[in-house]
Short mmCIF file of C-alpha atoms and ligand atoms in Angstrom, two decimals:
data_model
loop_
_atom_site.label_atom_id
_atom_site.label_comp_id
_atom_site.label_asym_id
_atom_site.label_seq_id
_atom_site.Cartn_x
_atom_site.Cartn_y
_atom_site.Cartn_z
CA MET A 1 179.15 36.47 -101.20
CA ILE A 2 182.38 36.83 -103.13
CA LEU A 3 183.29 34.86 -106.20
CA LEU A 4 187.05 34.54 -106.70
CA THR A 5 188.66 33.58 -110.06
CA GLY A 6 192.09 32.33 -111.04
CA THR A 7 192.29 30.57 -107.73
CA SER A 8 195.71 28.85 -108.12
CA GLY A 9 197.46 32.11 -108.73
CA GLN A 10 199.57 33.94 -106.04
CA LEU A 11 197.13 36.75 -105.40
CA ALA A 12 194.06 34.47 -105.35
CA LYS A 13 195.86 32.22 -102.81
CA GLU A 14 196.33 35.18 -100.47
CA PHE A 15 192.64 36.09 -100.74
CA GLN A 16 191.83 32.44 -99.81
CA ARG A 17 194.08 32.75 -96.75
CA ILE A 18 192.74 36.04 -95.57
CA LEU A 19 189.03 35.87 -96.43
CA PRO A 20 188.26 33.12 -93.90
CA GLU A 21 190.14 35.08 -91.18
CA ARG A 22 187.79 38.01 -91.84
CA GLY A 23 184.71 35.78 -91.77
CA LEU A 24 183.83 36.83 -95.29
CA GLU A 25 181.87 34.28 -97.37
CA PHE A 26 183.44 33.34 -100.70
CA SER A 27 183.60 30.68 -103.33
CA ALA A 28 186.81 29.91 -105.16
CA PRO A 29 186.23 27.31 -107.99
CA LEU A 30 189.34 25.81 -109.52
CA GLU A 31 190.42 27.16 -112.92
CA GLU A 32 189.21 23.92 -114.60
CA LYS A 33 185.69 24.56 -113.24
CA LEU A 34 185.69 28.28 -113.87
CA ASP A 35 187.47 29.33 -117.08
CA ILE A 36 186.77 33.01 -117.32
CA SER A 37 186.98 32.91 -121.07
CA ASN A 38 184.03 30.55 -121.14
CA PHE A 39 180.95 32.73 -121.01
CA GLU A 40 178.41 29.99 -120.24
CA GLN A 41 180.65 28.53 -117.50
CA VAL A 42 180.91 31.99 -115.76
CA LYS A 43 177.19 32.54 -116.17
CA CYS A 44 176.37 29.13 -114.61
CA ALA A 45 178.81 29.78 -111.75
CA ILE A 46 177.18 33.18 -111.11
CA GLU A 47 173.63 31.68 -111.19
CA GLU A 48 174.69 28.99 -108.72
CA ILE A 49 176.86 31.01 -106.35
CA LYS A 50 174.93 34.34 -106.56
CA PRO A 51 177.85 36.59 -105.69
CA ASP A 52 177.53 40.29 -104.81
CA VAL A 53 181.21 40.80 -105.74
CA ILE A 54 183.59 39.12 -108.23
CA ILE A 55 187.30 39.45 -107.45
CA ASN A 56 189.00 38.61 -110.70
CA CYS A 57 192.50 37.24 -110.00
CA ALA A 58 192.66 35.25 -113.27
CA ALA A 59 195.12 36.54 -115.85
CA TYR A 60 197.57 35.56 -118.51
CA ASN A 61 200.88 36.96 -117.06
CA LEU A 62 203.54 35.50 -119.21
CA VAL A 63 204.99 38.72 -120.53
CA ASP A 64 207.52 37.14 -122.93
CA GLU A 65 205.24 34.42 -124.21
CA ALA A 66 202.54 36.94 -124.88
CA GLU A 67 204.72 38.27 -127.80
CA GLU A 68 204.62 34.81 -129.35
CA GLU A 69 200.93 33.97 -128.56
CA PRO A 70 199.13 37.38 -128.24
CA SER A 71 195.82 35.80 -129.02
CA LEU A 72 195.89 33.81 -125.78
CA ALA A 73 196.88 36.91 -123.80
CA PHE A 74 194.00 38.91 -125.33
CA LYS A 75 191.55 36.00 -124.81
CA VAL A 76 192.19 35.98 -121.04
CA ASN A 77 193.17 39.58 -120.31
CA SER A 78 190.65 41.27 -122.57
CA ASP A 79 187.85 39.11 -124.11
CA ALA A 80 187.32 37.10 -120.82
CA VAL A 81 187.36 40.30 -118.78
CA GLU A 82 184.60 41.62 -121.06
CA ASN A 83 182.58 38.40 -120.32
CA LEU A 84 182.91 39.19 -116.68
CA ALA A 85 181.90 42.78 -117.15
CA VAL A 86 178.88 41.93 -119.25
CA LEU A 87 177.71 39.35 -116.69
CA CYS A 88 178.38 41.68 -113.72
CA ARG A 89 176.17 44.25 -115.37
CA ARG A 90 173.43 41.78 -116.11
CA PHE A 91 173.49 40.29 -112.61
CA ASN A 92 174.23 43.60 -110.76
CA ILE A 93 177.55 42.34 -109.35
CA PHE A 94 180.46 44.59 -108.27
CA LEU A 95 183.63 43.73 -110.22
CA VAL A 96 187.11 43.97 -108.73
CA HIS A 97 189.81 43.52 -111.37
CA PHE A 98 193.62 43.83 -111.28
CA SER A 99 195.71 45.50 -113.90
CA THR A 100 199.38 46.35 -114.21
CA ASP A 101 202.08 48.99 -114.37
CA TYR A 102 202.89 47.61 -117.82
CA VAL A 103 200.09 49.78 -119.26
CA PHE A 104 202.78 52.57 -119.16
CA ASP A 105 205.82 52.98 -121.42
CA GLY A 106 208.22 53.73 -118.60
CA ARG A 107 209.53 57.01 -120.00
CA LYS A 108 208.14 59.31 -117.26
CA LYS A 109 211.07 58.95 -114.76
CA GLU A 110 208.87 59.72 -111.73
CA PHE A 111 205.85 58.00 -110.07
CA TYR A 112 203.02 57.28 -112.43
CA ILE A 113 199.60 58.50 -111.22
CA GLU A 114 196.19 57.34 -112.31
CA GLU A 115 195.69 60.31 -114.67
CA ASP A 116 198.87 59.64 -116.69
CA LEU A 117 198.66 58.68 -120.28
CA VAL A 118 198.93 54.95 -120.97
CA ASN A 119 201.12 53.55 -123.75
CA PRO A 120 202.02 49.85 -123.37
CA VAL A 121 205.21 48.65 -124.95
CA ASN A 122 204.41 44.94 -125.14
CA LYS A 123 201.47 42.63 -125.93
CA TYR A 124 200.81 41.75 -122.31
CA GLY A 125 200.48 45.45 -121.43
CA GLU A 126 198.13 45.99 -124.51
CA SER A 127 195.93 43.05 -123.51
CA LYS A 128 195.65 44.28 -119.87
CA LEU A 129 194.89 47.80 -121.05
CA LYS A 130 192.15 46.54 -123.30
CA GLY A 131 190.69 44.65 -120.31
CA GLU A 132 190.57 47.89 -118.35
CA GLU A 133 188.85 49.69 -121.26
CA LEU A 134 186.21 46.94 -121.68
CA ILE A 135 185.36 47.10 -117.99
CA LYS A 136 184.88 50.91 -118.27
CA LYS A 137 182.74 50.38 -121.44
CA HIS A 138 180.25 47.98 -119.73
CA LEU A 139 180.26 48.98 -116.09
CA ASN A 140 179.94 51.89 -113.74
CA ASN A 141 180.33 49.76 -110.68
CA PHE A 142 183.86 48.44 -110.65
CA LEU A 143 187.22 48.70 -108.97
CA ILE A 144 190.35 48.36 -111.13
CA LEU A 145 193.58 48.13 -109.12
CA ARG A 146 196.86 48.39 -111.02
CA LEU A 147 199.57 46.34 -109.30
CA SER A 148 203.29 45.95 -110.01
CA TRP A 149 205.87 43.26 -109.35
CA VAL A 150 203.54 41.06 -107.28
CA ILE A 151 205.20 38.91 -104.63
CA GLY A 152 203.39 35.99 -103.12
CA GLU A 153 203.39 32.20 -102.75
CA GLY A 154 204.03 30.57 -106.10
CA ARG A 155 206.45 30.14 -108.87
CA ARG A 156 205.61 33.09 -111.09
CA ASN A 157 207.38 35.81 -109.26
CA PHE A 158 210.91 37.26 -109.38
CA LEU A 159 211.88 36.29 -105.82
CA TYR A 160 211.04 32.64 -106.36
CA LYS A 161 213.13 32.63 -109.55
CA LEU A 162 215.96 34.55 -107.91
CA PHE A 163 216.06 32.08 -104.99
CA ASN A 164 216.47 29.27 -107.49
CA TRP A 165 219.19 31.11 -109.38
CA THR A 166 221.11 31.63 -106.13
CA LYS A 167 221.25 27.87 -105.67
CA GLN A 168 222.59 27.40 -109.16
CA LYS A 169 225.26 30.14 -109.52
CA ARG A 170 227.27 32.18 -107.10
CA ILE A 171 227.56 35.22 -109.31
CA LEU A 172 224.24 36.56 -110.73
CA LYS A 173 223.67 39.36 -113.20
CA ILE A 174 220.55 41.38 -112.41
CA SER A 175 219.13 44.34 -114.34
CA CYS A 176 219.70 47.66 -112.66
CA ASP A 177 217.69 49.89 -114.96
CA GLU A 178 214.26 48.24 -114.62
CA VAL A 179 212.53 50.01 -111.78
CA SER A 180 209.14 49.53 -110.20
CA VAL A 181 207.50 48.69 -106.84
CA PRO A 182 207.64 45.18 -105.42
CA THR A 183 204.20 44.65 -104.02
CA TYR A 184 203.35 42.01 -101.41
CA VAL A 185 200.08 40.09 -101.89
CA GLU A 186 199.15 40.50 -98.15
CA ASP A 187 199.13 44.30 -98.56
CA VAL A 188 197.13 43.95 -101.82
CA VAL A 189 194.50 41.86 -100.15
CA HIS A 190 194.11 44.03 -97.10
CA THR A 191 193.84 47.21 -99.16
CA THR A 192 191.40 45.60 -101.58
CA LEU A 193 189.13 44.42 -98.78
CA LEU A 194 189.28 47.85 -97.13
CA SER A 195 188.40 49.45 -100.47
CA LEU A 196 185.39 47.18 -100.78
CA LYS A 197 184.36 48.00 -97.23
CA LYS A 198 184.59 51.71 -97.86
CA GLY A 199 182.80 51.54 -101.23
CA LEU A 200 185.74 52.67 -103.41
CA LYS A 201 185.00 52.68 -107.17
CA GLY A 202 187.09 53.40 -110.25
CA LEU A 203 190.74 53.04 -111.08
CA TYR A 204 193.60 53.06 -108.50
CA HIS A 205 197.23 52.30 -108.33
CA LEU A 206 197.89 49.73 -105.53
CA THR A 207 201.51 49.15 -104.69
CA ASN A 208 203.69 49.07 -101.64
CA SER A 209 205.49 52.36 -100.94
CA GLY A 210 208.86 53.38 -102.40
CA TYR A 211 210.47 51.85 -105.46
CA CYS A 212 213.67 50.02 -106.56
CA SER A 213 215.45 48.41 -109.43
CA ARG A 214 215.44 44.61 -109.82
CA TYR A 215 219.12 44.62 -108.71
CA GLU A 216 218.23 46.56 -105.52
CA LEU A 217 215.42 44.16 -104.81
CA ALA A 218 217.71 41.16 -105.44
CA LYS A 219 220.44 42.68 -103.23
CA TYR A 220 217.91 43.23 -100.40
CA PHE A 221 216.55 39.66 -100.71
CA VAL A 222 219.97 38.01 -100.79
CA LYS A 223 221.19 39.96 -97.72
CA LYS A 224 217.97 39.29 -95.71
CA MET A 225 218.23 35.57 -96.63
CA GLY A 226 221.84 35.51 -95.48
CA LEU A 227 223.10 34.22 -98.80
CA ASP A 228 226.63 34.82 -100.09
CA ASN A 229 225.85 35.28 -103.81
CA ILE A 230 227.55 38.08 -105.64
CA LEU A 231 225.15 40.28 -107.63
CA LEU A 232 226.32 42.28 -110.65
CA PRO A 233 224.20 45.21 -111.90
CA VAL A 234 223.72 45.05 -115.66
CA PRO A 235 221.38 46.83 -118.09
CA ALA A 236 218.11 45.06 -118.96
CA SER A 237 219.20 45.28 -122.62
CA SER A 238 221.91 42.67 -121.88
CA PHE A 239 219.12 40.07 -121.57
CA ILE A 240 218.20 40.15 -125.23
CA LEU A 241 217.54 36.44 -125.64
CA THR A 242 215.81 34.02 -123.45
CA GLY A 243 217.14 30.43 -122.95
CA THR A 244 214.91 29.30 -125.81
CA GLY A 245 216.59 31.66 -128.15
CA LYS A 246 213.38 33.78 -128.59
CA ALA A 247 213.39 37.53 -128.16
CA MET A 248 212.21 38.80 -124.81
CA ALA A 249 209.30 41.27 -124.63
CA LYS A 250 210.20 44.90 -124.37
CA ARG A 251 209.48 46.22 -120.82
CA PRO A 252 208.96 49.72 -119.46
CA LEU A 253 212.17 50.73 -117.65
CA PHE A 254 210.63 52.91 -114.98
CA SER A 255 207.10 51.88 -114.16
CA ALA A 256 206.83 52.71 -110.44
CA MET A 257 203.26 53.85 -109.62
CA SER A 258 202.30 56.11 -106.74
CA ASN A 259 199.83 54.65 -104.27
CA GLY A 260 199.04 58.18 -103.11
CA LYS A 261 195.48 58.37 -104.36
CA ILE A 262 194.20 55.07 -102.74
CA SER A 263 196.11 55.80 -99.53
CA LYS A 264 194.41 59.23 -99.33
CA GLU A 265 191.00 57.86 -100.11
CA LEU A 266 191.35 55.09 -97.47
CA ASN A 267 193.29 57.17 -95.00
CA ILE A 268 196.00 54.60 -94.73
CA SER A 269 199.71 54.37 -95.15
CA ILE A 270 200.79 51.34 -97.24
CA PRO A 271 203.96 49.65 -95.94
CA GLU A 272 207.30 50.17 -97.79
CA TRP A 273 208.32 47.38 -100.20
CA GLU A 274 211.13 46.31 -97.92
CA ASP A 275 208.61 45.63 -95.22
CA GLY A 276 206.55 43.52 -97.57
CA VAL A 277 209.67 41.51 -98.63
CA ASP A 278 210.61 41.01 -94.94
CA ARG A 279 207.17 39.49 -94.21
CA PHE A 280 207.26 37.42 -97.38
CA ILE A 281 210.67 35.94 -96.34
CA ILE A 282 209.45 35.16 -92.88
CA ARG A 283 206.34 33.48 -94.17
CA ILE A 284 207.92 31.46 -96.96
CA TYR A 285 211.54 30.76 -96.02
CA LYS A 286 211.99 31.05 -92.25
N1 NAP B 1 202.58 38.85 -111.16
C1 NAP B 1 202.94 40.13 -111.31
O1 NAP B 1 204.03 40.51 -111.11
C2 NAP B 1 201.90 41.21 -111.68
C3 NAP B 1 202.27 42.48 -111.90
C4 NAP B 1 201.28 43.40 -112.22
C5 NAP B 1 199.90 43.06 -112.28
N2 NAP B 1 199.55 41.72 -112.00
C6 NAP B 1 198.15 41.35 -112.06
O2 NAP B 1 197.78 40.91 -110.80
C7 NAP B 1 196.72 39.94 -110.97
C8 NAP B 1 197.10 38.67 -110.16
O3 NAP B 1 198.28 38.12 -110.69
P1 NAP B 1 199.09 36.95 -110.05
O4 NAP B 1 200.45 37.40 -109.84
O5 NAP B 1 198.30 36.36 -108.94
O6 NAP B 1 198.97 35.93 -111.30
P2 NAP B 1 199.28 34.39 -111.34
O7 NAP B 1 199.89 33.86 -110.20
O8 NAP B 1 199.86 34.11 -112.76
O9 NAP B 1 197.70 33.88 -111.36
C9 NAP B 1 196.84 34.01 -112.38
C10 NAP B 1 195.93 32.79 -112.34
O10 NAP B 1 195.00 32.92 -113.41
C11 NAP B 1 194.79 31.58 -113.97
N3 NAP B 1 194.12 31.69 -115.34
C12 NAP B 1 194.73 31.86 -116.52
N4 NAP B 1 193.76 31.84 -117.49
C13 NAP B 1 192.58 31.64 -116.87
C14 NAP B 1 191.23 31.52 -117.30
N5 NAP B 1 190.95 31.56 -118.57
N6 NAP B 1 190.30 31.23 -116.37
C15 NAP B 1 190.55 31.18 -115.12
N7 NAP B 1 191.74 31.29 -114.57
C16 NAP B 1 192.82 31.48 -115.45
C17 NAP B 1 196.18 31.08 -114.01
O11 NAP B 1 196.11 29.69 -114.24
P3 NAP B 1 197.34 28.94 -115.04
O12 NAP B 1 198.51 29.09 -114.19
O13 NAP B 1 196.80 27.55 -115.18
O14 NAP B 1 197.45 29.70 -116.31
C18 NAP B 1 196.65 31.44 -112.66
O15 NAP B 1 196.35 30.51 -111.65
C19 NAP B 1 196.57 39.71 -112.47
O16 NAP B 1 195.53 40.47 -112.96
C20 NAP B 1 197.91 40.17 -113.00
O17 NAP B 1 197.81 40.58 -114.39
C21 NAP B 1 200.53 40.80 -111.69
#
């Protein structure tokens, strides 16, 4: 039995689509019923559902807001993750947790591998890194999968925002020096479930293959959608202020991670990011 958390999020929704297809038993309580920062609530859910595996899709992902309210980011991404780890240890449950490319500072200029030194440049990255460390402190039995630029159904991803911008303005400025790997939720779920089946443990980078800048991603999306917007490549530093007048969080410029280790362990080849975007467009917009 799998217990899924953060069930309204884009990744959790994909698990809820694919788990029934695989005939895997799971329970996905709504966030209101299962707040991972509420130790007693999580404990009660575990006692009732009796999971063998918890897949933690809950997270505080608002990178800019985390600079203004770091305590909330740490509450969900670190303290609550420690709750899960403590309870997984107590009840002998395997924990699957997702982390981020934002644990890196982006100065490496080539694919990050699992052994690379971490050095987050913003509060969101710090809070996610602390979550990883707390899992390692309490558990031997865990899988931490670092993702980047997650694309799925929902409003909290770059392509959703981009599509809205294309309807508002013909000419769009998109940063060309922020580089990572757009990663489609379908590939994340398939690879996570295969990892579970094959008994993978530890820390892995899980992304689609290849990498691109936000500008290249936007150009690809606009072309595939048949839109006539004009995209202008600009440096990320030109977006100093958000609409609210508050400073944006610093982001790593090059945070593409290699999926080589997980691909080798599972003997698979993870599709290129363009292939993921193609499937996302067909599913959501066509
Ligand atoms: N999105 C990305 O580009 C990205 C990049 C790298 C790594 N990741 C990681 O990938 C994982 C999945 O992310 P995602 O894109 O699916 O995120 P998402 O769409 O933002 O989903 C996260 C879900 O967690 C919920 N949540 C927040 N606090 C909670 C709490 N205390 N208890 C229970 N649920 C809570 C959120 O609810 P509310 O909406 O009500 O807050 C939301 O439904 C996360 O670990 C994230 O850090 C994401």
